[in-house]
PDB file of C-alpha atoms in Angstrom:
ATOM      1  CA  MET W  24     -25.735 119.770 -63.959  1.00 92.00           C
ATOM      2  CA  ARG W  25     -26.624 116.093 -63.480  1.00 97.00           C
ATOM      3  CA  LEU W  26     -24.743 113.587 -65.599  1.00 98.00           C
ATOM      4  CA  PRO W  27     -24.671 109.792 -65.497  1.00 99.00           C
ATOM      5  CA  ASP W  28     -22.611 107.966 -62.911  1.00 99.00           C
ATOM      6  CA  PHE W  29     -22.734 104.759 -64.920  1.00 99.00           C
ATOM      7  CA  LEU W  30     -23.479 103.616 -68.457  1.00 99.00           C
ATOM      8  CA  ILE W  31     -24.726 100.371 -69.934  1.00 99.00           C
ATOM      9  CA  ILE W  32     -22.672 100.439 -73.136  1.00 99.00           C
ATOM     10  CA  GLY W  33     -24.086  97.359 -74.882  1.00 95.00           C
ATOM     11  CA  ALA W  34     -24.125  95.029 -76.519  1.00 98.00           C
ATOM     12  CA  ALA W  35     -27.277  95.370 -78.607  1.00 97.00           C
ATOM     13  CA  LYS W  36     -29.682  92.429 -78.310  1.00 97.00           C
ATOM     14  CA  SER W  37     -27.845  91.071 -75.283  1.00 97.00           C
ATOM     15  CA  GLY W  38     -30.193  91.863 -72.422  1.00 96.00           C
ATOM     16  CA  THR W  39     -29.633  95.598 -72.002  1.00 97.00           C
ATOM     17  CA  THR W  40     -33.375  96.252 -71.861  1.00 96.00           C
ATOM     18  CA  THR W  41     -33.771  93.601 -69.179  1.00 95.00           C
ATOM     19  CA  LEU W  42     -30.960  95.157 -67.177  1.00 97.00           C
ATOM     20  CA  TYR W  43     -32.375  98.649 -67.686  1.00 97.00           C
ATOM     21  CA  LYS W  44     -35.779  97.560 -66.378  1.00 95.00           C
ATOM     22  CA  TYR W  45     -34.300  95.903 -63.319  1.00 96.00           C
ATOM     23  CA  LEU W  46     -32.279  99.010 -62.491  1.00 97.00           C
ATOM     24  CA  CYS W  47     -35.382 101.192 -62.888  1.00 96.00           C
ATOM     25  CA  ARG W  48     -36.767  99.341 -59.862  1.00 95.00           C
ATOM     26  CA  HIS W  49     -33.927 100.416 -57.580  1.00 97.00           C
ATOM     27  CA  PRO W  50     -34.831 103.425 -55.403  1.00 97.00           C
ATOM     28  CA  GLN W  51     -31.242 104.668 -55.416  1.00 98.00           C
ATOM     29  CA  ILE W  52     -31.007 104.720 -59.218  1.00 98.00           C
ATOM     30  CA  TYR W  53     -32.455 107.080 -61.813  1.00 98.00           C
ATOM     31  CA  MET W  54     -32.425 105.769 -65.381  1.00 98.00           C
ATOM     32  CA  SER W  55     -32.858 108.066 -68.363  1.00 97.00           C
ATOM     33  CA  THR W  56     -35.912 108.173 -70.578  1.00 95.00           C
ATOM     34  CA  PRO W  57     -35.354 107.262 -73.352  1.00 96.00           C
ATOM     35  CA  LYS W  58     -33.305 104.229 -72.456  1.00 97.00           C
ATOM     36  CA  GLU W  59     -30.856 104.881 -75.309  1.00 98.00           C
ATOM     37  CA  PRO W  60     -30.056 108.573 -75.851  1.00 98.00           C
ATOM     38  CA  ASP W  61     -27.046 107.633 -78.052  1.00 98.00           C
ATOM     39  CA  PHE W  62     -25.461 110.916 -77.005  1.00 99.00           C
ATOM     40  CA  PHE W  63     -21.784 110.008 -77.234  1.00 99.00           C
ATOM     41  CA  ALA W  64     -22.096 107.887 -80.389  1.00 99.00           C
ATOM     42  CA  ILE W  65     -24.113 109.849 -82.934  1.00 98.00           C
ATOM     43  CA  ASP W  66     -22.617 113.144 -84.085  1.00 98.00           C
ATOM     44  CA  ASP W  67     -25.918 114.998 -84.534  1.00 98.00           C
ATOM     45  CA  ILE W  68     -27.060 114.069 -81.035  1.00 98.00           C
ATOM     46  CA  TYR W  69     -23.698 114.896 -79.488  1.00 98.00           C
ATOM     47  CA  GLY W  70     -23.986 118.262 -81.199  1.00 98.00           C
ATOM     48  CA  LYS W  71     -27.016 119.079 -79.058  1.00 98.00           C
ATOM     49  CA  GLY W  72     -24.601 119.731 -76.220  1.00 98.00           C
ATOM     50  CA  MET W  73     -24.230 118.954 -72.547  1.00 98.00           C
ATOM     51  CA  ASP W  74     -27.190 121.047 -71.447  1.00 98.00           C
ATOM     52  CA  TRP W  75     -29.495 118.898 -73.567  1.00 98.00           C
ATOM     53  CA  TYR W  76     -27.934 115.684 -72.277  1.00 98.00           C
ATOM     54  CA  SER W  77     -28.086 116.722 -68.637  1.00 98.00           C
ATOM     55  CA  LEU W  78     -31.826 117.358 -68.924  1.00 98.00           C
ATOM     56  CA  LEU W  79     -32.297 113.598 -69.239  1.00 98.00           C
ATOM     57  CA  PHE W  80     -31.224 113.308 -65.593  1.00 98.00           C
ATOM     58  CA  SER W  81     -32.657 116.542 -64.207  1.00 97.00           C
ATOM     59  CA  GLU W  82     -35.463 114.792 -62.309  1.00 96.00           C
ATOM     60  CA  ALA W  83     -33.129 112.489 -60.391  1.00 97.00           C
ATOM     61  CA  GLY W  84     -33.280 112.710 -56.617  1.00 96.00           C
ATOM     62  CA  LEU W  85     -30.342 114.097 -54.677  1.00 95.00           C
ATOM     63  CA  GLN W  86     -29.596 110.665 -53.230  1.00 95.00           C
ATOM     64  CA  GLN W  87     -29.919 108.834 -56.541  1.00 98.00           C
ATOM     65  CA  ILE W  88     -27.195 107.948 -59.005  1.00 99.00           C
ATOM     66  CA  CYS W  89     -27.934 108.271 -62.714  1.00 99.00           C
ATOM     67  CA  GLY W  90     -27.508 105.924 -65.633  1.00 99.00           C
ATOM     68  CA  GLU W  91     -28.434 105.315 -69.253  1.00 99.00           C
ATOM     69  CA  ALA W  92     -28.139 102.394 -71.678  1.00 98.00           C
ATOM     70  CA  SER W  93     -27.050 103.188 -75.238  1.00 99.00           C
ATOM     71  CA  THR W  94     -25.935 100.138 -77.192  1.00 98.00           C
ATOM     72  CA  THR W  95     -24.422 102.354 -79.893  1.00 98.00           C
ATOM     73  CA  TYR W  96     -21.515 102.925 -77.513  1.00 99.00           C
ATOM     74  CA  THR W  97     -20.162  99.519 -78.563  1.00 99.00           C
ATOM     75  CA  ARG W  98     -20.701  99.574 -82.302  1.00 98.00           C
ATOM     76  CA  LEU W  99     -17.295  99.853 -83.908  1.00 97.00           C
ATOM     77  CA  PRO W 100     -16.403 100.894 -86.523  1.00 96.00           C
ATOM     78  CA  LYS W 101     -19.763 102.565 -87.194  1.00 97.00           C
ATOM     79  CA  PHE W 102     -19.528 104.884 -84.180  1.00 98.00           C
ATOM     80  CA  PRO W 103     -15.794 105.255 -83.469  1.00 98.00           C
ATOM     81  CA  LYS W 104     -15.903 108.323 -81.213  1.00 98.00           C
ATOM     82  CA  ALA W 105     -18.030 107.057 -78.326  1.00 99.00           C
ATOM     83  CA  ALA W 106     -15.315 105.818 -75.958  1.00 99.00           C
ATOM     84  CA  GLU W 107     -13.126 108.901 -76.315  1.00 99.00           C
ATOM     85  CA  ARG W 108     -16.063 111.277 -75.885  1.00 99.00           C
ATOM     86  CA  ILE W 109     -17.226 109.443 -72.781  1.00 99.00           C
ATOM     87  CA  ALA W 110     -13.713 109.654 -71.333  1.00 99.00           C
ATOM     88  CA  GLN W 111     -13.555 113.392 -71.983  1.00 98.00           C
ATOM     89  CA  VAL W 112     -16.917 114.140 -70.350  1.00 98.00           C
ATOM     90  CA  LEU W 113     -17.216 111.361 -67.758  1.00 99.00           C
ATOM     91  CA  PRO W 114     -13.681 110.281 -66.810  1.00 98.00           C
ATOM     92  CA  LYS W 115     -14.833 108.511 -63.615  1.00 98.00           C
ATOM     93  CA  VAL W 116     -17.933 106.833 -65.027  1.00 99.00           C
ATOM     94  CA  LYS W 117     -18.619 103.138 -64.371  1.00 99.00           C
ATOM     95  CA  MET W 118     -19.544 101.058 -67.415  1.00 99.00           C
ATOM     96  CA  ILE W 119     -21.451  97.788 -67.725  1.00 99.00           C
ATOM     97  CA  TYR W 120     -20.985  95.698 -70.859  1.00 99.00           C
ATOM     98  CA  ILE W 121     -23.395  92.773 -71.180  1.00 99.00           C
ATOM     99  CA  ILE W 122     -22.652  90.273 -73.933  1.00 99.00           C
ATOM    100  CA  ARG W 123     -23.905  86.982 -75.378  1.00 98.00           C
ATOM    101  CA  HIS W 124     -23.020  84.349 -77.992  1.00 98.00           C
ATOM    102  CA  PRO W 125     -21.900  86.633 -80.861  1.00 98.00           C
ATOM    103  CA  VAL W 126     -23.476  84.645 -83.707  1.00 98.00           C
ATOM    104  CA  ASP W 127     -26.842  84.437 -81.960  1.00 98.00           C
ATOM    105  CA  ARG W 128     -26.559  88.124 -81.142  1.00 98.00           C
ATOM    106  CA  ALA W 129     -25.992  89.020 -84.796  1.00 98.00           C
ATOM    107  CA  TYR W 130     -29.090  87.136 -85.939  1.00 96.00           C
ATOM    108  CA  SER W 131     -31.179  88.652 -83.142  1.00 95.00           C
ATOM    109  CA  HIS W 132     -30.004  92.123 -84.172  1.00 95.00           C
ATOM    110  CA  HIS W 133     -31.025  91.371 -87.755  1.00 94.00           C
ATOM    111  CA  VAL W 134     -34.511  90.270 -86.653  1.00 91.00           C
ATOM    112  CA  HIS W 135     -34.865  93.400 -84.537  1.00 89.00           C
ATOM    113  CA  GLU W 136     -34.048  95.693 -87.448  1.00 88.00           C
ATOM    114  CA  ILE W 137     -36.606  93.987 -89.661  1.00 86.00           C
ATOM    115  CA  LYS W 138     -39.301  94.336 -87.013  1.00 82.00           C
ATOM    116  CA  CYS W 139     -38.382  97.988 -86.505  1.00 80.00           C
ATOM    117  CA  ARG W 140     -38.575  98.561 -90.269  1.00 70.00           C
ATOM    118  CA  GLU W 141     -34.870  99.371 -90.460  1.00 66.00           C
ATOM    119  CA  GLN W 142     -34.480  96.630 -93.058  1.00 68.00           C
ATOM    120  CA  LYS W 143     -36.826  95.350 -95.743  1.00 70.00           C
ATOM    121  CA  PRO W 144     -39.193  92.699 -94.336  1.00 69.00           C
ATOM    122  CA  LYS W 145     -37.903  89.810 -96.433  1.00 78.00           C
ATOM    123  CA  THR W 146     -34.201  90.550 -96.122  1.00 87.00           C
ATOM    124  CA  THR W 147     -32.324  87.345 -95.368  1.00 92.00           C
ATOM    125  CA  PHE W 148     -29.690  87.253 -92.678  1.00 95.00           C
ATOM    126  CA  GLU W 149     -27.041  86.736 -95.348  1.00 96.00           C
ATOM    127  CA  GLU W 150     -28.193  89.870 -97.167  1.00 94.00           C
ATOM    128  CA  GLY W 151     -28.376  91.761 -93.897  1.00 94.00           C
ATOM    129  CA  ILE W 152     -24.800  91.109 -92.804  1.00 96.00           C
ATOM    130  CA  LYS W 153     -23.536  91.941 -96.278  1.00 95.00           C
ATOM    131  CA  GLU W 154     -25.312  95.308 -96.294  1.00 92.00           C
ATOM    132  CA  ARG W 155     -24.802  96.122 -92.601  1.00 94.00           C
ATOM    133  CA  SER W 156     -21.431  94.953 -91.394  1.00 96.00           C
ATOM    134  CA  TYR W 157     -22.089  96.223 -87.861  1.00 96.00           C
ATOM    135  CA  LEU W 158     -24.454  93.288 -87.339  1.00 97.00           C
ATOM    136  CA  VAL W 159     -21.322  91.152 -87.167  1.00 98.00           C
ATOM    137  CA  ASP W 160     -18.811  93.747 -85.967  1.00 98.00           C
ATOM    138  CA  SER W 161     -20.825  94.429 -82.809  1.00 98.00           C
ATOM    139  CA  GLY W 162     -20.100  90.872 -81.687  1.00 98.00           C
ATOM    140  CA  ASN W 163     -16.332  91.346 -81.653  1.00 98.00           C
ATOM    141  CA  TYR W 164     -16.490  92.125 -77.972  1.00 99.00           C
ATOM    142  CA  MET W 165     -12.765  92.137 -77.308  1.00 98.00           C
ATOM    143  CA  GLN W 166     -12.305  94.868 -79.908  1.00 98.00           C
ATOM    144  CA  HIS W 167     -14.676  97.068 -77.941  1.00 99.00           C
ATOM    145  CA  VAL W 168     -13.108  96.183 -74.594  1.00 99.00           C
ATOM    146  CA  GLU W 169      -9.685  97.150 -75.924  1.00 98.00           C
ATOM    147  CA  GLN W 170     -11.072 100.421 -77.257  1.00 98.00           C
ATOM    148  CA  TYR W 171     -12.437 101.410 -73.838  1.00 99.00           C
ATOM    149  CA  LEU W 172      -9.279 100.339 -72.035  1.00 98.00           C
ATOM    150  CA  ARG W 173      -7.395 102.890 -74.124  1.00 98.00           C
ATOM    151  CA  PHE W 174      -9.233 105.594 -72.165  1.00 99.00           C
ATOM    152  CA  PHE W 175     -10.307 103.972 -68.877  1.00 99.00           C
ATOM    153  CA  PRO W 176      -8.750 101.807 -66.163  1.00 98.00           C
ATOM    154  CA  ARG W 177      -9.831  98.167 -66.022  1.00 98.00           C
ATOM    155  CA  GLU W 178     -11.825  98.711 -62.828  1.00 98.00           C
ATOM    156  CA  SER W 179     -14.166 101.098 -64.668  1.00 99.00           C
ATOM    157  CA  LEU W 180     -15.606  98.264 -66.761  1.00 99.00           C
ATOM    158  CA  LEU W 181     -17.824  95.376 -65.631  1.00 99.00           C
ATOM    159  CA  ILE W 182     -18.396  92.684 -68.244  1.00 99.00           C
ATOM    160  CA  MET W 183     -21.421  90.421 -67.756  1.00 98.00           C
ATOM    161  CA  LEU W 184     -22.772  87.498 -69.748  1.00 98.00           C
ATOM    162  CA  MET W 185     -26.450  87.591 -70.660  1.00 98.00           C
ATOM    163  CA  GLU W 186     -26.763  83.942 -69.658  1.00 96.00           C
ATOM    164  CA  ASP W 187     -25.899  84.919 -66.073  1.00 96.00           C
ATOM    165  CA  LEU W 188     -28.582  87.600 -66.071  1.00 96.00           C
ATOM    166  CA  ILE W 189     -31.117  85.048 -67.325  1.00 95.00           C
ATOM    167  CA  HIS W 190     -30.214  82.056 -65.186  1.00 95.00           C
ATOM    168  CA  LYS W 191     -28.932  83.784 -62.033  1.00 95.00           C
ATOM    169  CA  PRO W 192     -30.612  87.199 -62.113  1.00 96.00           C
ATOM    170  CA  ALA W 193     -30.489  87.967 -58.395  1.00 95.00           C
ATOM    171  CA  GLU W 194     -26.788  87.160 -58.202  1.00 97.00           C
ATOM    172  CA  ALA W 195     -26.048  89.119 -61.376  1.00 97.00           C
ATOM    173  CA  MET W 196     -27.981  92.164 -60.201  1.00 98.00           C
ATOM    174  CA  GLY W 197     -26.262  92.063 -56.824  1.00 98.00           C
ATOM    175  CA  LYS W 198     -22.897  92.140 -58.556  1.00 98.00           C
ATOM    176  CA  ILE W 199     -23.958  95.035 -60.787  1.00 99.00           C
ATOM    177  CA  CYS W 200     -25.372  97.064 -57.891  1.00 98.00           C
ATOM    178  CA  HIS W 201     -22.191  96.549 -55.883  1.00 99.00           C
ATOM    179  CA  PHE W 202     -20.145  97.682 -58.876  1.00 99.00           C
ATOM    180  CA  ILE W 203     -22.050 100.947 -59.331  1.00 99.00           C
ATOM    181  CA  GLY W 204     -22.198 101.644 -55.597  1.00 98.00           C
ATOM    182  CA  VAL W 205     -25.822 101.156 -54.559  1.00 98.00           C
ATOM    183  CA  ASP W 206     -27.479  98.783 -52.093  1.00 98.00           C
ATOM    184  CA  ASP W 207     -26.911  95.305 -53.498  1.00 97.00           C
ATOM    185  CA  LYS W 208     -29.304  93.591 -51.082  1.00 95.00           C
ATOM    186  CA  ILE W 209     -32.505  94.962 -52.643  1.00 95.00           C
ATOM    187  CA  ASP W 210     -34.478  92.309 -54.535  1.00 93.00           C
ATOM    188  CA  LEU W 211     -34.824  93.777 -58.015  1.00 95.00           C
ATOM    189  CA  VAL W 212     -36.020  90.502 -59.497  1.00 91.00           C
ATOM    190  CA  GLN W 213     -39.083  90.383 -57.210  1.00 78.00           C
ATOM    191  CA  ASN W 214     -39.845  86.796 -58.189  1.00 59.00           C
ATOM    192  CA  SER W 215     -40.958  87.933 -61.637  1.00 56.00           C
ATOM    193  CA  LEU W 216     -38.260  87.741 -64.259  1.00 57.00           C
ATOM    194  CA  ILE W 217     -38.199  90.385 -66.955  1.00 55.00           C
ATOM    195  CA  ALA W 218     -37.813  88.536 -70.243  1.00 53.00           C
ATOM    196  CA  ALA W 219     -34.326  88.933 -71.626  1.00 50.00           C
ATOM    197  CA  ASN W 220     -34.309  90.138 -75.193  1.00 49.00           C
ATOM    198  CA  GLN W 221     -33.348  87.184 -77.392  1.00 46.00           C
ATOM    199  CA  GLY W 222     -34.782  88.195 -80.740  1.00 44.00           C
ATOM    200  CA  HIS W 223     -36.831  85.508 -82.490  1.00 38.00           C
ATOM    201  CA  GLN W 224     -37.110  83.456 -79.289  1.00 42.00           C
ATOM    202  CA  ASP W 225     -38.868  86.352 -77.626  1.00 43.00           C
ATOM    203  CA  ALA W 226     -41.325  87.475 -80.294  1.00 46.00           C
ATOM    204  CA  GLN W 227     -44.028  87.883 -77.656  1.00 51.00           C
ATOM    205  CA  TRP W 228     -41.748  90.133 -75.623  1.00 48.00           C
ATOM    206  CA  PHE W 229     -41.196  92.293 -78.711  1.00 48.00           C
ATOM    207  CA  LEU W 230     -44.934  92.570 -79.426  1.00 53.00           C
ATOM    208  CA  ARG W 231     -45.644  93.460 -75.839  1.00 56.00           C
ATOM    209  CA  SER W 232     -42.961  96.133 -75.833  1.00 58.00           C
ATOM    210  CA  LYS W 233     -44.263  97.721 -79.035  1.00 56.00           C
ATOM    211  CA  MET W 234     -47.925  97.558 -78.045  1.00 55.00           C
ATOM    212  CA  THR W 235     -47.348  99.220 -74.696  1.00 62.00           C
ATOM    213  CA  SER W 236     -44.893 101.857 -75.962  1.00 62.00           C
ATOM    214  CA  PRO W 237     -47.615 104.581 -76.272  1.00 66.00           C
ATOM    215  CA  LEU W 238     -48.454 104.065 -72.602  1.00 63.00           C
ATOM    216  CA  ARG W 239     -44.797 104.058 -71.560  1.00 60.00           C
ATOM    217  CA  ALA W 240     -44.281 107.355 -73.404  1.00 64.00           C
ATOM    218  CA  ILE W 241     -46.559 109.124 -70.900  1.00 72.00           C
ATOM    219  CA  PRO W 242     -44.379 111.023 -68.368  1.00 71.00           C
ATOM    220  CA  GLY W 243     -44.033 108.992 -65.185  1.00 68.00           C
ATOM    221  CA  ALA W 244     -45.732 105.927 -66.660  1.00 66.00           C
ATOM    222  CA  VAL W 245     -42.640 103.701 -66.492  1.00 61.00           C
ATOM    223  CA  PHE W 246     -42.116 104.526 -62.833  1.00 63.00           C
ATOM    224  CA  ILE W 247     -45.761 103.804 -61.993  1.00 66.00           C
ATOM    225  CA  ALA W 248     -45.795 100.617 -64.067  1.00 64.00           C
ATOM    226  CA  ASN W 249     -42.798  99.273 -62.184  1.00 61.00           C
ATOM    227  CA  LEU W 250     -44.756  99.663 -58.947  1.00 66.00           C
ATOM    228  CA  LEU W 251     -47.739  97.696 -60.233  1.00 65.00           C
ATOM    229  CA  PRO W 252     -48.078  93.960 -59.611  1.00 71.00           C
ATOM    230  CA  GLN W 253     -47.056  91.813 -62.561  1.00 65.00           C
ATOM    231  CA  GLY W 254     -50.641  90.560 -62.891  1.00 69.00           C
ATOM    232  CA  VAL W 255     -51.970  94.083 -63.496  1.00 73.00           C
ATOM    233  CA  ARG W 256     -49.370  94.711 -66.191  1.00 67.00           C
ATOM    234  CA  ASP W 257     -50.147  91.372 -67.805  1.00 70.00           C
ATOM    235  CA  LEU W 258     -53.872  92.202 -67.847  1.00 78.00           C
ATOM    236  CA  THR W 259     -53.205  95.581 -69.504  1.00 72.00           C
ATOM    237  CA  TYR W 260     -51.238  93.845 -72.233  1.00 62.00           C
ATOM    238  CA  GLN W 261     -53.975  91.247 -72.792  1.00 73.00           C
ATOM    239  CA  VAL W 262     -56.591  94.011 -73.158  1.00 75.00           C
ATOM    240  CA  LEU W 263     -54.444  95.829 -75.727  1.00 67.00           C
ATOM    241  CA  LYS W 264     -53.748  92.622 -77.612  1.00 66.00           C
ATOM    242  CA  ALA W 265     -57.479  91.931 -77.957  1.00 73.00           C
ATOM    243  CA  LEU W 266     -58.231  95.263 -79.646  1.00 75.00           C
ATOM    244  CA  PRO W 267     -58.793  94.866 -83.431  1.00 73.00           C
ATOM    245  CA  HIS W 268     -56.142  97.406 -84.406  1.00 63.00           C
ATOM    246  CA  TYR W 269     -53.463  95.823 -82.261  1.00 58.00           C
ATOM    247  CA  ARG W 270     -54.453  92.292 -83.260  1.00 62.00           C
ATOM    248  CA  LYS W 271     -53.979  93.101 -86.952  1.00 58.00           C
ATOM    249  CA  TRP W 272     -50.729  94.918 -86.238  1.00 53.00           C
ATOM    250  CA  GLY W 273     -49.467  92.020 -84.152  1.00 56.00           C
ATOM    251  CA  GLU W 274     -50.060  89.578 -86.990  1.00 54.00           C
ATOM    252  CA  LYS W 275     -47.803  91.669 -89.219  1.00 53.00           C
ATOM    253  CA  GLN W 276     -45.141  91.885 -86.521  1.00 55.00           C
ATOM    254  CA  SER W 277     -45.084  88.129 -86.006  1.00 58.00           C
ATOM    255  CA  TYR W 278     -43.234  87.613 -89.304  1.00 63.00           C
ATOM    256  CA  LEU W 279     -39.778  86.154 -88.758  1.00 72.00           C
ATOM    257  CA  PRO W 280     -37.042  86.055 -91.416  1.00 77.00           C
ATOM    258  CA  PRO W 281     -35.492  82.730 -92.403  1.00 86.00           C
ATOM    259  CA  GLN W 282     -32.901  81.247 -90.084  1.00 90.00           C
ATOM    260  CA  MET W 283     -29.306  81.751 -91.147  1.00 95.00           C
ATOM    261  CA  LEU W 284     -27.870  79.102 -93.424  1.00 97.00           C
ATOM    262  CA  PRO W 285     -25.712  76.434 -91.711  1.00 97.00           C
ATOM    263  CA  GLU W 286     -22.702  77.509 -93.747  1.00 98.00           C
ATOM    264  CA  THR W 287     -23.235  81.116 -92.637  1.00 98.00           C
ATOM    265  CA  ARG W 288     -23.258  80.085 -89.009  1.00 98.00           C
ATOM    266  CA  GLN W 289     -20.085  78.066 -89.484  1.00 98.00           C
ATOM    267  CA  MET W 290     -18.387  80.988 -91.211  1.00 98.00           C
ATOM    268  CA  LEU W 291     -19.262  83.323 -88.343  1.00 98.00           C
ATOM    269  CA  LEU W 292     -18.201  80.807 -85.702  1.00 98.00           C
ATOM    270  CA  GLU W 293     -14.783  80.699 -87.329  1.00 98.00           C
ATOM    271  CA  LYS W 294     -14.646  84.488 -87.603  1.00 98.00           C
ATOM    272  CA  PHE W 295     -15.332  84.921 -83.893  1.00 98.00           C
ATOM    273  CA  ARG W 296     -13.181  82.037 -82.660  1.00 98.00           C
ATOM    274  CA  GLU W 297      -9.989  84.049 -82.129  1.00 98.00           C
ATOM    275  CA  PRO W 298     -11.568  87.145 -80.506  1.00 98.00           C
ATOM    276  CA  ASN W 299     -13.696  84.854 -78.328  1.00 98.00           C
ATOM    277  CA  GLN W 300     -10.550  83.105 -77.128  1.00 98.00           C
ATOM    278  CA  ARG W 301      -8.880  86.411 -76.283  1.00 98.00           C
ATOM    279  CA  LEU W 302     -11.989  87.475 -74.396  1.00 98.00           C
ATOM    280  CA  ALA W 303     -12.096  84.179 -72.499  1.00 98.00           C
ATOM    281  CA  GLU W 304      -8.496  84.696 -71.408  1.00 98.00           C
ATOM    282  CA  PHE W 305      -9.222  88.297 -70.447  1.00 98.00           C
ATOM    283  CA  LEU W 306     -12.207  87.251 -68.324  1.00 98.00           C
ATOM    284  CA  ASN W 307     -10.596  84.020 -67.137  1.00 98.00           C
ATOM    285  CA  ARG W 308     -13.813  82.268 -68.094  1.00 97.00           C
ATOM    286  CA  ASP W 309     -14.655  79.317 -70.317  1.00 98.00           C
ATOM    287  CA  LEU W 310     -16.464  80.531 -73.446  1.00 98.00           C
ATOM    288  CA  SER W 311     -15.993  77.370 -75.498  1.00 97.00           C
ATOM    289  CA  HIS W 312     -19.775  77.016 -75.893  1.00 96.00           C
ATOM    290  CA  TRP W 313     -19.618  80.131 -78.079  1.00 98.00           C
ATOM    291  CA  ASN W 314     -17.751  78.082 -80.674  1.00 95.00           C
ATOM    292  CA  GLN W 315     -20.823  75.946 -81.391  1.00 93.00           C
TER     293      GLN W 315
END
């Protein structure tokens, strides 16, 4: 029975898709399809059992390690059982937790849910965080770190900042590969950055992802696509975008909700100030720019 050797546990809208795509390029790594099985977080999915979960990794090569990337694993208090379940099933698993400015993350998560039709199209950010507290709670990163450290040793968890993945991708990927135990000298960036998921700032990335999802659903398509030159993938996207059906759909998807109110941002900055400081001390890293 094949099970994952490492997990990307979040945070949502913090570059997990970027990281997933980079790791898909590594010959010593097998990533699950779908990217986010949510197995340990959602009760109904966990109820499918280990045989179902292990099938997600059944095609991995003997020399490959396996991973998946479910952001629901760091969504307290909505999914409180994830860490304990992971510890029971995968006590030696390595975990990667990629995080970003928590206020920006919350707004990006809100935009994502609107575009995925999980919220009404004209829901304001203020309405969204009132109705869905996890939009804010998911940004209390230290709360999630402390939850995992109840069940795992510190060396099981690698915490990365999305800004490092964006601005120093080769260095960040080398660190991640070393952490999970694969060759860290392989160039996974390949001189063509995969756009990090930053919500409203990456509307084109979102459209591209949605438009090409039917193609990526074909068995083996993701693997083949990752072997193709970037220019070929770009051309495929441009052809899809020019089709009448996709053009009309894309116009609908381009809607963006209003920016958060200044007073909302200030309120959230104050809410996150103390947990951000604890996280900064834990990481021994300056996070003062998260207070702005």
